[in-house]
Structure formats: C-alpha cells, structure tokens
C-alpha cells in the first residue's frame, strides 16, 4: 500500500496538507439496495441479506445537505464506491457497492481478525519466536532476527529487514539489518505481514482463504465473495513468504467494519474475541514513535495490523477510531464515537487513485454533516423519525 499522508495541514481536524489537483471524473450513480427503511432508536441492528437504510438522514442526526456535499466531493475523485453505515443502517452510499475488487493492504487488518480467532482457540501463540516456529527465508535470517515474536510481527516491530516478496511498504527506509532489537522499532514492512500469513497457515493447518471464508465470510453473510479469486502471490526468489491479497465488494467490507464496531459480535455470535478487537486497535506504537520520522506528522499510530488515530489534537469524534488502509484508495474506517463505519473503493489498475489524504478529507466532510439535535427543530426530528 502507499503510506498514509504525513504532512501537517493548514486547516481541518486532521491537520493535513490535502493533495492538490484532484482528478476529475464523470459523476457516479448512487447505488441503492433494496431493503426496508431503518427506524431510529433501535440498538445493535445487523444486516440480513441487505442493509436497512435511513429514508431521511435527519432522523439519525445527519444533515442531508451535508451528505450531498460528500457526494459532490466524491464525484470529483476517482472513487468507484463509498458506503457509510450508522447504527447498523446505511446512511448514504455512492457508486457500485457490489463490484468486487482488490483490497490491497486492508488485507492485513482482516488477517488480524483471523489471528484473534485462532489465538483464542490456542492454535497460535503470540510469544513464540521465529526460531520456535522454524521460520526462515531466502539467504537466511540472522539469529537475532529469529528472536522476533509473532506479536512483534503483528505490530510491525520485528526488527527483520529482509526483502519482501512484494512492494508497497517502507523497507526502503529500513535501518541496517541487525541494528534493531525485535520489538524495539516500528517499520511498516511487508516481510512482517507476509510472514504472518505463512505462520497462520502453518500453525492452524488451514489455507488462509479457507479460514477467511469459514470464519468471517459465512458468519457475516457476505453477498459478493468469490473464493476462486483468491490466491497468494509474490516473487518467491526474493522471499519465501508470499502476499495474501483479498478481493471484496464495498458492501461486504462494511460488514467487516461493522463487526469490529460491535466488538467482534455478529447478532448472537462472538465471531472475533472482544478482547482481541480492543487489543488490536489500540496504539501499540504511538504516533510520536512511528518510523520513518515523517510518519510522526500524521494522525496514526499502529496497533496489530490496524492504523489507529492517535494525535492528541484530533477532533473528539476520532477518539478510539481506527482504519484499514490500502493502496490507491481502499479503506475500512471505524468511528465508535459516531457509531459509524465507512468503506471506500477505487478501481485498482486503471491508473487512477484516491490518496489517503483525500480520503481523510472526505471523512472530514462526512463528520461535518453530523449535526445531532442541531439538524432542525424538535418537530422536524419527530416527523423524520
């Protein structure tokens, strides 16, 4: 994935310099699913075959005019699909939310969820080292590198700076091999993430995509998942540990985000352990510890394969928020304070993208559309409900 933006902004809650020269494109058609209208006030709603949706956003405390500004902004970007879910109901969507495409590095956040399931089952021990697990690579790992624990890889703090089988990370900025103790230094490295895929399959005895289908896709009722699209890829001459890319639709990504928002619970089933959801989405690495140093200008620390909003000067709406980030504009964002999940997609491979900074600008507009009881008079709110 391309790394998240890091330069301070002149304005906005996230204090980013938002990229200029937004790519123009034709307006998209807003996708509308066939579903029952959503009534405000219910708690812990879950989608069935389709998501329920608000007929009038004001009923949920959101401004229609503000949401229209979000749509107008999306029409000027390379966004192919966008979905915002509040309280288990669709607040707004845009584009074709049913199209399945490459998830990019959001795959890592999904793998974190699978790890939580199998750690609880006792099949993966986070304190085992690479040496314990007999994990090695092309040309060999050093004895010091092989002291890295599974939890160090999950936090991108392994101290292993071996070449990865695929690009899209910060290994070009890695310190010399052997210079950092395992657990001591954060660096976003595909070697760590891909080795976690190898370890998962070795310790569970399951193909990673079979586990994905069994443990997440089926329990959550994905609509668009195609197992045949999924296989591990990469250059095995560079590293034995291949990438495990995934392909989801925008509306199925929203189910992943909503499961996390609900503490890993889906209806009456605890799919991902609640403690794991909490542990994996806290900042193991605080924003001021991020590496390379330019990462410290951004809003994110890092948990167990999730990017965690961590700056003390962020708007209170971002308290406890976290996101999966993928190259060219793939995102699953969870904002607990607003009971909100946002998913965003572009079409990988067409040469166009939405940067992470541009995505965060969209989220700024969306949060600005939240008006609560300020949306209108009491009468207006009662009529909307």
XYZ file of C-alpha atoms in Angstrom:
385
model
C 0.000 0.000 0.000
C 1.054 3.579 -0.309
C 1.841 5.012 3.115
C -0.650 7.368 4.755
C -0.147 11.132 4.419
C 2.112 12.757 6.911
C 2.487 16.485 6.187
C 0.700 18.925 8.517
C -2.282 20.774 7.053
C -3.201 24.424 7.406
C -6.784 23.585 8.236
C -9.052 20.655 9.129
C -9.298 18.390 12.109
C -6.608 16.077 10.788
C -4.158 18.940 10.057
C -3.025 17.601 6.700
C -1.903 19.285 3.537
C -4.589 17.898 1.254
C -3.297 16.959 -2.158
C -3.999 19.471 -4.905
C -5.093 18.694 -8.424
C -7.917 16.298 -7.677
C -8.609 14.068 -10.646
C -11.831 14.942 -12.426
C -14.198 12.191 -13.452
C -17.783 11.757 -14.504
C -20.424 11.804 -11.734
C -21.270 8.388 -10.372
C -24.677 6.863 -9.939
C -25.645 6.332 -6.327
C -26.288 2.641 -5.697
C -29.499 1.840 -3.839
C -30.036 -1.581 -2.330
C -33.494 -2.999 -1.904
C -34.030 -3.002 1.854
C -36.517 -1.997 4.478
C -36.283 1.565 5.814
C -34.420 1.990 9.067
C -36.168 3.394 12.105
C -34.012 5.383 14.520
C -33.654 4.263 18.098
C -33.020 0.528 17.706
C -29.740 -0.839 19.071
C -27.301 -3.389 17.708
C -29.017 -3.810 14.356
C -27.391 -6.214 11.916
C -27.969 -6.551 8.177
C -29.743 -9.560 6.767
C -29.471 -10.211 3.068
C -29.481 -6.436 2.585
C -28.720 -3.486 4.819
C -31.631 -1.457 6.143
C -31.285 2.241 5.313
C -32.440 5.584 6.606
C -35.120 7.231 4.495
C -34.221 10.625 5.968
C -30.712 11.136 7.402
C -32.033 13.841 9.735
C -33.722 11.079 11.728
C -30.274 9.740 12.635
C -28.843 13.201 13.300
C -27.183 13.815 9.938
C -27.724 16.670 7.510
C -28.942 15.815 4.013
C -27.246 18.951 2.698
C -24.001 17.872 4.367
C -24.223 14.391 2.858
C -24.846 15.948 -0.552
C -21.581 17.837 -0.132
C -19.890 14.491 0.456
C -21.427 13.141 -2.757
C -20.384 16.219 -4.713
C -16.836 15.834 -3.457
C -16.738 12.134 -4.341
C -17.807 12.981 -7.906
C -14.568 14.906 -8.364
C -12.389 11.986 -7.281
C -11.610 8.539 -8.664
C -13.878 6.912 -6.086
C -15.816 3.975 -7.520
C -17.839 3.159 -4.391
C -18.443 4.576 -0.925
C -20.680 3.457 1.911
C -21.404 4.968 5.334
C -23.244 2.895 7.944
C -24.555 4.430 11.172
C -26.102 2.291 13.878
C -26.305 -0.688 11.551
C -28.191 1.137 8.775
C -26.998 2.702 5.551
C -26.685 6.457 5.949
C -25.506 7.017 2.386
C -23.800 5.213 -0.447
C -22.286 6.157 -3.775
C -21.198 4.249 -6.864
C -21.493 0.494 -7.315
C -21.070 -1.051 -3.870
C -21.470 -4.595 -5.283
C -18.377 -4.720 -7.517
C -15.619 -6.974 -6.193
C -12.048 -5.713 -6.479
C -8.591 -5.836 -4.934
C -8.460 -4.927 -1.256
C -4.749 -4.012 -1.204
C -3.249 -3.665 2.283
C -6.608 -3.723 4.038
C -5.968 -7.481 3.806
C -3.632 -7.074 6.778
C -6.378 -5.750 9.036
C -8.581 -8.690 8.003
C -5.754 -11.098 8.840
C -5.545 -9.502 12.282
C -9.163 -10.512 12.868
C -8.393 -14.114 11.888
C -5.418 -14.121 14.229
C -7.676 -13.104 17.101
C -9.936 -16.082 16.472
C -7.109 -18.627 16.422
C -5.170 -17.090 19.298
C -8.269 -17.566 21.454
C -8.555 -21.162 20.271
C -4.990 -21.781 21.427
C -3.685 -22.605 17.962
C -1.370 -19.577 17.717
C 0.959 -18.444 20.497
C 1.898 -14.780 20.131
C 5.027 -15.228 22.242
C 6.600 -17.902 20.075
C 9.644 -16.698 18.160
C 10.538 -17.194 14.527
C 13.153 -19.682 15.747
C 10.494 -21.603 17.696
C 8.351 -21.724 14.561
C 11.289 -22.570 12.269
C 10.589 -19.564 10.075
C 13.462 -18.671 7.754
C 13.841 -17.104 4.327
C 15.961 -16.840 1.177
C 19.588 -16.343 2.210
C 18.714 -16.977 5.853
C 17.620 -14.862 8.783
C 20.150 -13.929 11.432
C 19.939 -15.464 14.916
C 18.945 -12.054 16.259
C 16.131 -11.686 13.697
C 14.847 -15.133 14.556
C 14.230 -13.924 18.134
C 11.258 -11.859 16.886
C 7.933 -12.981 18.351
C 4.653 -13.313 16.484
C 3.308 -10.276 18.371
C 6.291 -8.245 17.130
C 5.325 -9.012 13.536
C 1.684 -8.092 14.200
C 2.839 -4.697 15.484
C 5.352 -4.225 12.597
C 8.174 -4.182 15.167
C 10.028 -7.392 14.242
C 13.450 -5.897 13.557
C 13.619 -8.161 10.467
C 14.543 -6.149 7.374
C 14.756 -8.969 4.856
C 13.421 -8.187 1.383
C 9.685 -8.879 0.937
C 8.118 -10.804 -1.932
C 6.079 -7.732 -2.931
C 6.484 -3.964 -2.668
C 4.332 -1.207 -1.195
C 5.934 -0.696 2.217
C 8.659 1.304 3.980
C 11.501 -1.211 3.684
C 13.462 1.288 1.587
C 13.743 3.341 4.790
C 14.721 0.406 6.998
C 17.782 0.672 9.226
C 20.607 -1.819 8.579
C 19.831 -5.454 9.244
C 20.736 -6.415 12.793
C 20.667 -2.841 14.062
C 17.327 -3.070 15.918
C 16.241 -5.491 18.607
C 12.943 -7.337 17.986
C 10.061 -5.315 19.424
C 12.067 -2.092 19.700
C 11.449 -0.266 16.409
C 8.334 0.229 14.273
C 8.618 -0.057 10.487
C 5.816 -0.838 8.044
C 7.225 -3.926 6.321
C 5.556 -6.403 4.008
C 8.045 -9.014 5.193
C 6.396 -8.978 8.608
C 2.889 -9.094 7.166
C 3.582 -11.850 4.642
C 5.419 -13.982 7.205
C 2.326 -13.685 9.394
C 0.384 -15.337 6.565
C 2.883 -18.203 6.488
C 2.736 -18.579 10.276
C -1.064 -18.549 10.255
C -1.264 -21.399 7.745
C 1.495 -23.395 9.443
C 0.022 -23.157 12.935
C -3.659 -23.592 12.078
C -3.214 -26.126 9.288
C -5.661 -24.089 7.214
C -5.332 -22.261 3.938
C -5.709 -18.593 4.770
C -8.584 -18.119 2.314
C -10.441 -21.172 3.554
C -10.231 -19.750 7.074
C -11.407 -16.377 5.762
C -14.463 -17.996 4.200
C -15.240 -20.201 7.192
C -14.636 -17.707 9.989
C -15.713 -14.356 8.511
C -17.393 -14.584 5.107
C -20.077 -17.115 6.059
C -20.891 -15.878 9.580
C -21.226 -12.296 8.330
C -23.318 -13.238 5.284
C -21.096 -11.724 2.575
C -23.018 -11.121 -0.634
C -20.251 -10.984 -3.228
C -17.336 -13.160 -2.082
C -15.729 -15.428 -4.691
C -13.254 -17.924 -3.230
C -11.878 -18.713 -6.701
C -10.413 -15.199 -6.997
C -8.084 -15.701 -4.052
C -4.512 -16.979 -4.150
C -1.183 -15.966 -2.657
C 1.189 -14.070 -4.938
C 4.674 -12.561 -4.972
C 8.258 -13.205 -6.039
C 9.439 -16.332 -4.217
C 13.017 -15.715 -5.358
C 13.052 -12.644 -3.098
C 11.173 -14.135 -0.157
C 9.503 -17.449 0.580
C 6.603 -15.644 2.257
C 4.036 -14.598 -0.335
C 1.339 -11.950 -0.064
C -2.270 -12.992 0.597
C -4.268 -10.377 -1.299
C -8.049 -10.361 -0.948
C -10.951 -9.210 -3.119
C -14.134 -7.803 -1.537
C -17.033 -5.592 -2.537
C -17.631 -2.292 -0.767
C -20.817 -3.561 0.898
C -19.041 -6.673 2.189
C -16.207 -4.519 3.520
C -18.888 -2.683 5.519
C -19.787 -5.975 7.229
C -16.160 -6.355 8.306
C -16.129 -2.815 9.703
C -19.464 -3.278 11.445
C -18.287 -6.494 13.097
C -15.336 -4.563 14.523
C -17.565 -1.671 15.611
C -19.700 -4.161 17.545
C -16.705 -5.549 19.394
C -16.406 -8.658 17.211
C -20.029 -9.694 17.792
C -22.438 -10.543 14.970
C -26.011 -10.935 16.155
C -25.837 -13.669 18.836
C -22.351 -14.916 17.991
C -18.970 -13.635 19.181
C -17.091 -14.038 15.896
C -13.861 -12.253 16.857
C -12.942 -12.134 20.562
C -13.922 -8.807 22.125
C -10.604 -8.528 23.928
C -8.774 -9.006 20.628
C -10.769 -6.211 18.975
C -9.749 -3.928 21.836
C -6.114 -5.056 21.875
C -5.568 -4.985 18.109
C -6.980 -1.468 17.696
C -5.015 0.267 20.448
C -1.827 2.111 19.523
C 0.969 -0.341 20.274
C 3.138 2.223 18.502
C 2.164 5.801 19.357
C 2.243 8.450 16.645
C 5.421 10.023 18.072
C 7.211 6.643 17.776
C 6.387 5.977 14.126
C 9.172 5.389 11.600
C 10.417 6.797 9.286
C 10.178 10.058 11.255
C 7.922 11.686 8.646
C 5.169 9.293 9.782
C 5.043 11.206 13.062
C 3.400 14.186 11.316
C 0.312 12.112 10.501
C -2.670 11.190 12.673
C -1.863 7.493 13.030
C -0.183 5.184 15.451
C -0.257 1.451 14.775
C -1.896 -1.489 16.513
C -1.983 -5.113 15.396
C -2.326 -4.523 11.627
C -4.757 -1.595 12.128
C -3.890 2.121 11.808
C -5.065 3.906 14.967
C -5.963 7.604 15.235
C -3.583 8.760 17.943
C -2.839 12.501 17.814
C -3.929 14.337 20.987
C -5.120 17.357 18.963
C -7.631 15.419 16.848
C -11.321 16.246 16.959
C -13.089 14.249 19.726
C -15.027 12.399 17.014
C -11.841 10.421 16.280
C -11.414 9.131 19.825
C -10.988 5.373 19.562
C -11.196 5.427 15.740
C -9.089 3.154 13.561
C -8.825 2.138 9.928
C -7.511 -0.345 7.421
C -5.636 1.415 4.631
C -4.933 0.070 1.147
C -3.142 1.402 -1.904
C -4.916 3.721 -4.374
C -7.947 4.218 -2.139
C -9.176 1.084 -0.360
C -10.400 1.782 3.188
C -12.392 0.350 6.094
C -12.842 3.038 8.765
C -14.466 2.565 12.196
C -15.510 5.624 14.251
C -17.033 4.374 17.534
C -17.981 7.828 18.884
C -20.390 8.286 15.954
C -21.391 4.581 15.709
C -20.061 4.896 12.162
C -18.402 2.604 9.613
C -17.134 3.912 6.275
C -15.872 1.868 3.330
C -14.287 3.306 0.206
C -13.053 1.773 -3.047
C -11.330 2.699 -6.281
C -10.624 0.532 -9.317
C -7.057 -0.759 -8.900
C -5.115 -0.986 -12.138
C -6.812 1.815 -14.055
C -4.072 4.304 -13.197
C -6.287 6.488 -11.004
C -6.340 6.666 -7.248
C -7.634 8.430 -4.161
C -4.816 9.204 -1.759
C -5.137 8.632 1.950
C -5.133 12.408 2.438
C -8.032 12.763 0.007
C -9.930 10.004 1.790
C -9.476 11.795 5.103
C -10.810 14.965 3.517
C -13.949 13.005 2.586
C -14.253 11.871 6.196
C -13.922 15.471 7.375
C -16.887 16.411 5.195
C -18.859 13.418 6.438
C -18.224 14.278 10.081
C -19.205 17.883 9.367
C -22.572 16.510 8.181
C -23.247 15.076 11.636
C -25.473 17.601 13.347
C -27.214 15.598 16.076
C -30.034 17.604 17.620
C -28.841 20.669 15.720
C -30.229 19.300 12.457
C -33.559 21.030 12.826
C -36.398 21.768 15.162
C -37.816 19.165 17.535
C -40.839 18.934 15.265
C -38.639 18.215 12.247
C -36.832 15.461 14.114
C -40.055 13.895 15.344
C -41.502 13.913 11.835
C -38.323 12.378 10.421
C -38.500 9.589 12.968
